[in-house]
CSV table of C-alpha atoms in Angstrom, one decimal:
chain,number,residue,atom,x,y,z
A,225,MET,CA,-68.5,18.2,18.0
A,226,ALA,CA,-65.7,15.7,18.0
A,227,ILE,CA,-62.5,17.0,16.5
A,228,ALA,CA,-60.6,14.6,14.2
A,229,ALA,CA,-57.2,13.6,15.1
A,230,PRO,CA,-54.6,15.0,12.7
A,231,ALA,CA,-53.0,12.3,10.4
A,232,LEU,CA,-49.7,11.0,11.5
A,233,ALA,CA,-46.9,12.2,9.3
A,234,ARG,CA,-45.0,9.4,7.5
A,235,PRO,CA,-41.6,9.1,9.1
A,236,LEU,CA,-38.7,10.3,7.1
A,237,PRO,CA,-36.3,7.5,5.9
A,238,GLN,CA,-33.4,7.2,8.1
A,239,PRO,CA,-30.0,7.8,6.4
A,240,HIS,CA,-28.6,4.4,7.4
A,241,ILE,CA,-31.2,2.8,5.1
A,242,PHE,CA,-29.5,4.1,2.0
A,243,LEU,CA,-26.0,4.2,3.5
A,244,GLY,CA,-26.2,0.7,4.9
A,245,PRO,CA,-24.6,-1.0,1.8
A,246,LEU,CA,-21.5,1.2,2.1
A,247,ARG,CA,-20.7,-0.2,5.5
A,248,HIS,CA,-18.5,-2.8,4.0
A,249,LEU,CA,-17.0,-0.7,1.2
A,250,GLY,CA,-13.2,-1.1,2.0
A,251,PRO,CA,-10.2,0.5,0.4
A,252,ASN,CA,-9.7,-2.7,-1.9
A,253,TRP,CA,-12.5,-1.0,-4.1
A,254,TYR,CA,-9.8,1.3,-5.5
A,255,ALA,CA,-8.4,-1.7,-7.5
A,256,PRO,CA,-11.1,-1.4,-10.2
A,257,VAL,CA,-10.0,2.2,-10.7
A,258,MET,CA,-6.4,1.3,-11.1
A,259,GLY,CA,-7.3,-1.7,-13.5
A,260,THR,CA,-9.5,0.4,-15.7
A,261,ALA,CA,-7.0,3.5,-15.9
A,262,ILE,CA,-4.2,1.3,-17.0
A,263,VAL,CA,-6.2,-0.3,-19.8
A,264,GLY,CA,-6.5,3.1,-21.3
A,265,THR,CA,-2.9,4.2,-20.7
A,266,ALA,CA,-1.2,0.9,-21.9
A,267,GLY,CA,-3.4,0.7,-24.9
A,268,ALA,CA,-2.5,4.1,-26.1
A,269,GLY,CA,1.2,3.3,-25.9
A,270,LEU,CA,1.1,0.0,-27.9
A,271,PRO,CA,3.3,-0.3,-30.9
A,272,GLY,CA,1.7,1.1,-34.0
A,273,ALA,CA,-1.3,2.4,-31.9
A,274,ASP,CA,-1.5,5.8,-33.9
A,275,GLY,CA,-2.0,3.9,-37.1
A,276,ILE,CA,-5.1,2.0,-35.8
A,277,PRO,CA,-8.2,4.3,-36.2
A,278,GLY,CA,-10.2,4.8,-33.3
A,279,LEU,CA,-7.9,3.2,-30.8
A,280,ARG,CA,-6.7,6.2,-28.9
A,281,THR,CA,-10.4,7.5,-28.7
A,282,VAL,CA,-11.3,4.1,-27.2
A,283,CYS,CA,-8.4,4.4,-24.8
A,284,THR,CA,-9.4,8.0,-23.8
A,285,ALA,CA,-12.9,6.9,-23.2
A,286,VAL,CA,-11.7,4.1,-20.8
A,287,TRP,CA,-9.6,6.5,-19.0
A,288,ALA,CA,-12.6,8.9,-18.8
A,289,LEU,CA,-14.5,5.9,-17.2
A,290,SER,CA,-11.6,5.6,-14.6
A,291,LEU,CA,-11.9,9.0,-13.7
A,292,ALA,CA,-15.6,8.7,-13.2
A,293,LEU,CA,-15.2,5.7,-11.1
A,294,LEU,CA,-12.5,7.5,-9.0
A,295,LEU,CA,-14.9,10.3,-8.3
A,296,ALA,CA,-17.8,8.2,-7.4
A,297,LEU,CA,-15.5,6.0,-5.1
A,298,LEU,CA,-14.1,9.0,-3.3
A,299,CYS,CA,-17.5,10.3,-2.5
A,300,ALA,CA,-18.7,6.9,-1.4
A,301,ARG,CA,-15.6,6.4,0.8
A,302,ALA,CA,-16.2,9.8,2.3
A,303,LEU,CA,-19.7,8.8,3.2
A,304,HIS,CA,-18.3,5.5,4.7
A,305,TRP,CA,-15.9,7.4,6.8
A,306,THR,CA,-18.7,9.8,8.0
A,307,HIS,CA,-21.5,7.4,8.6
A,308,HIS,CA,-19.7,4.1,9.3
A,309,HIS,CA,-16.6,5.5,11.2
A,310,ASP,CA,-16.3,2.6,13.3
A,311,GLN,CA,-16.0,0.1,10.5
A,312,ALA,CA,-13.8,2.6,8.5
A,313,ARG,CA,-11.4,2.8,11.6
A,314,ALA,CA,-11.6,-1.1,12.0
A,315,HIS,CA,-10.3,-1.4,8.3
A,316,LEU,CA,-7.5,1.1,8.9
A,317,LEU,CA,-6.3,-1.0,11.9
A,318,ASP,CA,-6.8,-4.4,10.4
A,319,PRO,CA,-3.5,-5.9,9.0
A,320,ALA,CA,-5.4,-7.8,6.4
A,321,THR,CA,-7.2,-4.7,5.0
A,322,ALA,CA,-4.9,-1.7,5.7
A,323,PRO,CA,-2.6,-2.6,2.9
A,324,PHE,CA,-5.3,-1.8,0.5
A,325,TYR,CA,-4.6,1.7,1.2
A,326,GLY,CA,-1.9,1.5,-1.3
A,327,CYS,CA,-4.7,1.1,-3.9
A,328,LEU,CA,-6.0,4.6,-3.0
A,329,ALA,CA,-2.5,6.0,-3.8
A,330,MET,CA,-2.1,4.0,-7.0
A,331,ALA,CA,-5.7,4.9,-8.2
A,332,LEU,CA,-4.8,8.7,-7.7
A,333,THR,CA,-1.7,8.5,-9.5
A,334,ALA,CA,-2.9,6.2,-12.3
A,335,VAL,CA,-5.8,8.4,-13.2
A,336,GLY,CA,-3.6,11.5,-13.0
A,337,GLY,CA,-1.0,9.9,-15.2
A,338,GLY,CA,-3.7,8.9,-17.8
A,339,ALA,CA,-4.9,12.6,-17.9
A,340,LEU,CA,-1.4,13.7,-19.2
A,341,LEU,CA,-1.1,10.7,-21.6
A,342,VAL,CA,-4.6,10.4,-23.2
A,343,GLY,CA,-7.0,12.6,-21.3
A,344,ARG,CA,-5.5,15.7,-22.7
A,345,ASP,CA,-7.1,14.8,-25.9
A,346,TRP,CA,-10.3,15.6,-24.7
A,347,ILE,CA,-9.9,18.1,-21.7
A,348,GLY,CA,-6.8,19.9,-23.2
A,349,LEU,CA,-3.2,20.1,-22.1
A,350,PRO,CA,-3.5,22.8,-19.4
A,351,ALA,CA,-6.5,21.1,-17.6
A,352,ALA,CA,-4.8,17.8,-17.9
A,353,LEU,CA,-1.7,19.2,-16.3
A,354,ALA,CA,-3.7,20.7,-13.5
A,355,LEU,CA,-5.6,17.3,-12.8
A,356,ASP,CA,-2.4,15.3,-13.0
A,357,ALA,CA,-0.7,17.8,-10.8
A,358,VAL,CA,-3.3,17.5,-7.9
A,359,LEU,CA,-3.9,13.6,-8.2
A,360,PHE,CA,-0.1,13.0,-8.5
A,361,THR,CA,0.6,15.1,-5.4
A,362,VAL,CA,-2.1,13.6,-3.3
A,363,GLY,CA,-1.5,10.1,-4.5
A,364,THR,CA,2.3,10.4,-3.8
A,365,VAL,CA,1.8,11.7,-0.3
A,366,VAL,CA,-0.8,9.1,0.5
A,367,GLY,CA,1.5,6.4,-1.0
A,368,LEU,CA,4.6,7.5,1.1
A,369,VAL,CA,2.6,7.5,4.2
A,370,ALA,CA,1.2,4.1,3.4
A,371,ALA,CA,4.6,2.8,2.6
A,372,VAL,CA,5.8,3.5,6.1
A,373,ALA,CA,2.5,3.3,8.2
A,374,VAL,CA,1.3,-0.1,6.8
A,375,PRO,CA,4.5,-2.0,7.3
A,376,TYR,CA,4.7,-0.4,10.9
A,377,LEU,CA,1.2,-1.9,11.6
A,378,LEU,CA,2.1,-5.3,10.2
A,379,VAL,CA,5.1,-5.4,12.5
A,380,VAL,CA,3.2,-4.1,15.5
A,381,ARG,CA,-0.2,-6.3,15.0
A,382,GLY,CA,1.5,-9.3,13.2
A,383,GLY,CA,-0.4,-11.6,10.9
A,384,ALA,CA,0.4,-14.2,8.2
A,385,PRO,CA,2.4,-12.7,5.2
A,386,SER,CA,0.1,-12.1,2.2
A,387,PRO,CA,0.8,-10.8,-1.3
A,388,VAL,CA,-1.4,-7.7,-0.4
A,389,TRP,CA,1.5,-6.7,1.8
A,390,LEU,CA,3.1,-5.5,-1.4
A,391,LEU,CA,0.5,-2.9,-2.2
A,392,PRO,CA,1.6,-0.2,0.0
A,393,VAL,CA,5.4,-0.6,-1.1
A,394,VAL,CA,4.4,-0.5,-4.6
A,395,ALA,CA,2.6,2.7,-4.5
A,396,PRO,CA,5.8,4.8,-4.5
A,397,MET,CA,7.0,3.0,-7.7
A,398,VAL,CA,3.9,4.1,-9.5
A,399,SER,CA,4.7,7.7,-8.6
A,400,ALA,CA,8.4,7.1,-9.5
A,401,ALA,CA,7.1,5.9,-13.1
A,402,LEU,CA,4.7,8.7,-13.8
A,403,GLY,CA,6.6,11.7,-12.3
A,404,PRO,CA,9.1,12.0,-15.1
A,405,LEU,CA,6.1,12.9,-17.3
A,406,PHE,CA,5.9,16.3,-15.6
A,407,LEU,CA,9.6,17.0,-16.5
A,408,PRO,CA,9.1,18.6,-19.9
A,409,HIS,CA,6.3,20.8,-18.7
A,410,LEU,CA,8.5,22.3,-15.8
A,411,PRO,CA,10.9,25.3,-16.2
A,412,PRO,CA,14.6,24.2,-16.2
A,413,GLY,CA,16.4,24.2,-13.0
A,414,GLN,CA,16.0,23.2,-9.4
A,415,GLY,CA,12.2,22.2,-9.9
A,416,GLN,CA,13.0,19.8,-12.7
A,417,GLN,CA,16.0,18.3,-10.9
A,418,ALA,CA,14.2,17.9,-7.5
A,419,LEU,CA,11.3,16.1,-9.1
A,420,LEU,CA,13.7,13.8,-10.9
A,421,TYR,CA,15.7,13.0,-7.9
A,422,ALA,CA,12.5,12.4,-5.8
A,423,CYS,CA,11.3,9.9,-8.4
A,424,LEU,CA,14.7,8.1,-8.3
A,425,ALA,CA,14.3,8.0,-4.5
A,426,MET,CA,11.0,6.5,-4.6
A,427,PHE,CA,12.2,4.1,-7.3
A,428,GLY,CA,14.9,2.8,-4.8
A,429,LEU,CA,12.4,2.9,-1.8
A,430,SER,CA,9.9,0.7,-3.5
A,431,LEU,CA,12.3,-1.6,-5.1
A,432,LEU,CA,14.2,-2.5,-2.0
A,433,ALA,CA,11.1,-2.8,0.2
A,434,THR,CA,9.8,-5.3,-2.5
A,435,LEU,CA,12.9,-7.3,-2.2
A,436,VAL,CA,12.2,-7.4,1.6
A,437,MET,CA,8.4,-8.4,1.2
A,438,LEU,CA,8.6,-10.8,-1.7
A,439,PRO,CA,10.5,-13.6,0.0
A,440,LEU,CA,7.9,-13.5,2.9
A,441,VAL,CA,5.2,-14.1,0.3
A,442,PHE,CA,7.1,-17.0,-1.2
A,443,ALA,CA,7.8,-18.5,2.1
A,444,ARG,CA,3.9,-18.4,2.8
A,445,LEU,CA,3.4,-20.3,-0.4
A,446,VAL,CA,5.7,-23.1,0.6
A,447,SER,CA,4.4,-23.2,4.1
A,448,THR,CA,2.4,-26.3,5.2
A,449,THR,CA,1.1,-24.8,8.5
A,450,ALA,CA,-0.7,-21.6,6.9
A,451,PRO,CA,-1.4,-22.1,3.2
A,452,LEU,CA,-2.7,-19.2,1.1
A,453,PRO,CA,-6.6,-19.3,1.1
A,454,LEU,CA,-8.1,-19.8,-2.4
A,455,ALA,CA,-9.5,-16.4,-2.5
A,456,LEU,CA,-6.2,-14.6,-2.1
A,457,THR,CA,-4.5,-16.8,-4.8
A,458,PRO,CA,-5.1,-14.1,-7.5
A,459,THR,CA,-3.2,-11.6,-5.4
A,460,LEU,CA,0.0,-13.4,-6.3
A,461,PHE,CA,-0.1,-11.3,-9.5
A,462,LEU,CA,0.6,-8.2,-7.4
A,463,ALA,CA,4.3,-9.1,-7.5
A,464,LEU,CA,4.2,-8.2,-11.2
A,465,GLY,CA,3.5,-4.6,-10.2
A,466,PRO,CA,6.8,-3.5,-8.9
A,467,LEU,CA,8.6,-5.5,-11.6
A,468,GLY,CA,6.6,-4.1,-14.7
A,469,GLN,CA,6.3,-0.6,-13.1
A,470,SER,CA,10.2,-0.4,-12.2
A,471,THR,CA,10.9,-1.4,-15.8
A,472,THR,CA,8.5,1.4,-17.2
A,473,ALA,CA,10.1,3.9,-14.6
A,474,ALA,CA,13.6,3.0,-15.9
A,475,GLY,CA,12.4,3.7,-19.5
A,476,ASN,CA,10.8,7.1,-18.4
A,477,PHE,CA,14.0,8.1,-16.8
A,478,ALA,CA,15.8,7.4,-19.9
A,479,ASP,CA,13.5,9.3,-22.1
A,480,HIS,CA,13.3,12.5,-19.8
A,481,ALA,CA,16.3,12.6,-17.5
A,482,PRO,CA,18.9,13.6,-20.2
A,483,GLY,CA,17.5,16.9,-20.6
A,484,VAL,CA,17.5,17.6,-16.7
A,485,VAL,CA,20.8,16.1,-15.6
A,486,PRO,CA,24.1,15.8,-17.6
A,487,VAL,CA,23.6,12.3,-18.6
A,488,PRO,CA,23.9,11.3,-22.3
A,489,HIS,CA,20.7,9.8,-23.9
A,490,GLY,CA,22.6,6.7,-25.0
A,491,ILE,CA,23.8,5.8,-21.6
A,492,ALA,CA,20.6,6.5,-20.0
A,493,ALA,CA,18.8,4.2,-22.6
A,494,ALA,CA,21.4,1.5,-22.0
A,495,ALA,CA,20.9,1.5,-18.3
A,496,ALA,CA,17.1,1.3,-18.8
A,497,VAL,CA,17.6,-1.8,-21.0
A,498,LEU,CA,20.3,-3.5,-18.8
A,499,TYR,CA,17.8,-3.2,-15.9
A,500,GLY,CA,14.6,-3.8,-17.6
A,501,VAL,CA,15.3,-7.0,-19.6
A,502,PRO,CA,16.3,-9.1,-16.6
A,503,VAL,CA,13.4,-7.8,-14.6
A,504,MET,CA,10.9,-8.5,-17.4
A,505,GLY,CA,12.3,-12.0,-17.7
A,506,PHE,CA,11.7,-12.5,-13.9
A,507,ALA,CA,8.2,-10.9,-14.4
A,508,LEU,CA,7.4,-13.5,-17.1
A,509,LEU,CA,8.6,-16.3,-14.9
A,510,TRP,CA,6.4,-15.0,-12.0
A,511,LEU,CA,3.4,-14.6,-14.4
A,512,VAL,CA,3.6,-18.3,-15.5
A,513,PHE,CA,4.1,-19.4,-11.9
A,514,ALA,CA,1.2,-17.2,-10.5
A,515,GLY,CA,-1.0,-18.3,-13.4
A,516,ALA,CA,-0.5,-22.1,-12.7
A,517,LEU,CA,-1.3,-21.5,-9.1
A,518,VAL,CA,-4.6,-19.6,-10.1
A,519,LEU,CA,-5.6,-22.4,-12.5
A,520,ARG,CA,-4.9,-25.0,-9.6
A,521,ALA,CA,-7.0,-22.9,-7.2
A,522,ARG,CA,-9.9,-22.6,-9.7
A,523,ARG,CA,-9.9,-26.3,-10.2
A,524,ARG,CA,-10.4,-26.5,-6.2
A,525,GLY,CA,-13.4,-24.2,-6.2
A,526,MET,CA,-11.9,-20.6,-6.3
A,527,GLY,CA,-14.8,-18.4,-7.0
A,528,PHE,CA,-15.0,-14.6,-8.0
A,529,ALA,CA,-13.8,-12.0,-5.4
A,530,MET,CA,-12.6,-8.5,-5.6
A,531,THR,CA,-9.1,-10.0,-5.5
A,532,TRP,CA,-9.7,-10.9,-9.4
A,533,TRP,CA,-8.8,-7.2,-9.9
A,534,ALA,CA,-5.1,-8.2,-9.1
A,535,PHE,CA,-5.2,-9.7,-12.7
A,536,THR,CA,-5.4,-6.2,-14.2
A,537,PHE,CA,-3.1,-3.4,-13.0
A,538,PRO,CA,0.0,-5.5,-12.5
A,539,VAL,CA,-0.3,-7.0,-15.9
A,540,GLY,CA,-0.8,-3.5,-17.2
A,541,THR,CA,2.5,-2.5,-15.8
A,542,CYS,CA,4.2,-5.4,-17.7
A,543,VAL,CA,2.5,-4.1,-20.9
A,544,THR,CA,4.0,-0.6,-20.3
A,545,GLY,CA,7.3,-2.1,-19.3
A,546,ALA,CA,7.5,-4.2,-22.6
A,547,GLU,CA,6.5,-1.1,-24.5
A,548,SER,CA,9.3,0.9,-23.0
A,549,LEU,CA,11.9,-2.0,-23.9
A,550,GLY,CA,10.5,-2.1,-27.4
A,551,ARG,CA,11.2,1.6,-27.9
A,552,HIS,CA,14.7,1.4,-26.4
A,553,THR,CA,15.9,-1.8,-28.0
A,554,GLY,CA,14.0,-1.7,-31.4
A,555,LEU,CA,13.4,-5.3,-31.1
A,556,VAL,CA,10.1,-6.6,-32.5
A,557,ALA,CA,10.0,-9.3,-29.8
A,558,PHE,CA,9.2,-6.7,-27.1
A,559,ASP,CA,6.4,-5.2,-29.3
A,560,VAL,CA,4.9,-8.6,-29.8
A,561,LEU,CA,5.1,-9.2,-26.1
A,562,ALA,CA,3.5,-6.0,-25.3
A,563,VAL,CA,0.5,-6.9,-27.5
A,564,ALA,CA,0.1,-10.2,-26.1
A,565,LEU,CA,0.3,-9.0,-22.6
A,566,TYR,CA,-2.2,-6.4,-23.5
A,567,GLY,CA,-4.5,-9.0,-24.8
A,568,LEU,CA,-4.3,-10.7,-21.4
A,569,LEU,CA,-5.0,-7.6,-19.7
A,570,LEU,CA,-8.2,-6.9,-21.7
A,571,THR,CA,-9.4,-10.4,-20.9
A,572,ALA,CA,-8.8,-10.1,-17.4
A,573,TRP,CA,-10.3,-6.7,-17.1
A,574,ALA,CA,-13.5,-7.9,-18.9
A,575,GLY,CA,-13.8,-10.8,-16.7
A,576,ALA,CA,-13.3,-8.9,-13.4
A,577,ALA,CA,-15.6,-6.0,-14.6
A,578,VAL,CA,-18.6,-8.2,-15.6
A,579,ARG,CA,-18.4,-10.2,-12.3
A,580,THR,CA,-18.1,-7.0,-10.3
A,581,VAL,CA,-21.2,-5.4,-11.9
A,582,ARG,CA,-23.1,-8.6,-11.5
A,583,GLY,CA,-22.2,-8.7,-7.8
A,584,LEU,CA,-23.0,-4.9,-7.2
A,585,VAL,CA,-26.4,-5.5,-9.0
A,586,SER,CA,-27.0,-8.5,-6.8
A,587,GLY,CA,-25.9,-6.8,-3.6
A,588,GLU,CA,-23.5,-9.8,-2.9
A,589,LEU,CA,-20.2,-7.8,-3.2
A,590,LEU,CA,-21.3,-5.2,-0.5
A,591,ALA,CA,-22.8,-7.7,1.9
A,592,GLY,CA,-21.2,-8.1,5.2
A,593,PRO,CA,-19.0,-11.2,5.8
A,594,ARG,CA,-20.9,-14.3,6.4
A,595,PRO,CA,-20.8,-15.8,10.0
A,596,ALA,CA,-18.5,-18.9,10.3
A,597,PRO,CA,-20.4,-22.1,10.3
A,598,VAL,CA,-21.1,-23.6,13.7
A,599,ALA,CA,-19.1,-26.7,14.3
A,600,PRO,CA,-21.3,-29.8,15.3
A,601,ARG,CA,-20.9,-30.7,18.9
A,602,PRO,CA,-18.6,-33.5,19.6
A,603,GLY,CA,-20.4,-36.9,20.1
A,604,THR,CA,-19.7,-40.6,20.2
A,605,GLY,CA,-21.1,-43.3,18.1
A,606,ARG,CA,-20.4,-46.7,17.1
A,607,THR,CA,-18.8,-47.3,13.7
A,608,ARG,CA,-19.4,-50.5,11.6
């Protein structure tokens, strides 16, 4: 009697079938986390926000969304490093991609700061402090490492200057702006003073590094030999980050430093205004300049790319900077400016978010880079 052969077991799906789309998930994907977090924190600080029913709840929900995005992205990036180590290492050593590790640092600190500003409404102050302490510490360490390692990589490996070069040097400024929020929750003494002076040091580090990088970016813009690609035009908005964030930091120093160091509140507030007003003026100049170049690039065929998220977080820092100036000067003009910039931030965030979701659903955003078109072979022919 013949014995029937056993049925072949169906082969188990290989891990790469599910993890394949993560192969091209770069560190630039932390930009949506930053942009979403600042929508919540900047909205909660708008003048008269406490009198608008439901606004703070919406801002807290947006912050919760940014926290969920951060956790999901951290897991995805961990899988990327585990299963696509060659690609992850290539990203790390690529002068065009490595600067985006500054986004990782800023995403961590932005979500952590949001926990203390609005997240505590839902998770409570002790949990918000613990969450912020972890995210702020890790984000600050990553930011300081990136601020040194990435410029070193750019010097060693070279490459055309790009606005994304600003990302790693801006990260310490975000820490400098959000660090003072811890001061009221620390016991008086050496701990408070050490944190304050560390934030001041990061303020100077980031500001001076930006002053070195920004002229290189402008030189690239006026270059006729290596013009900025259309897809990178939105990254011109990244220059607003150190401008708006440093104004915010100066205001936070004025709010919290007088109780830590022997500086009268009036002098600290005056210093914040004397610094912030000229810097905000230049930020508005750059906003109009960069906006004009974006409109020009759009007319020339610039489509959506993840660089559109550069329209969000940098503009959000200008919102918080204007809010700070409004508090310290009492001028309604700064309040109006903050509201107008927040409207621009919401428009930019909605546009980038809708197109990002659409690109994820279609798979286009996670697809590998398209091969360059093959140039036709040279030939000869008669012309009439």
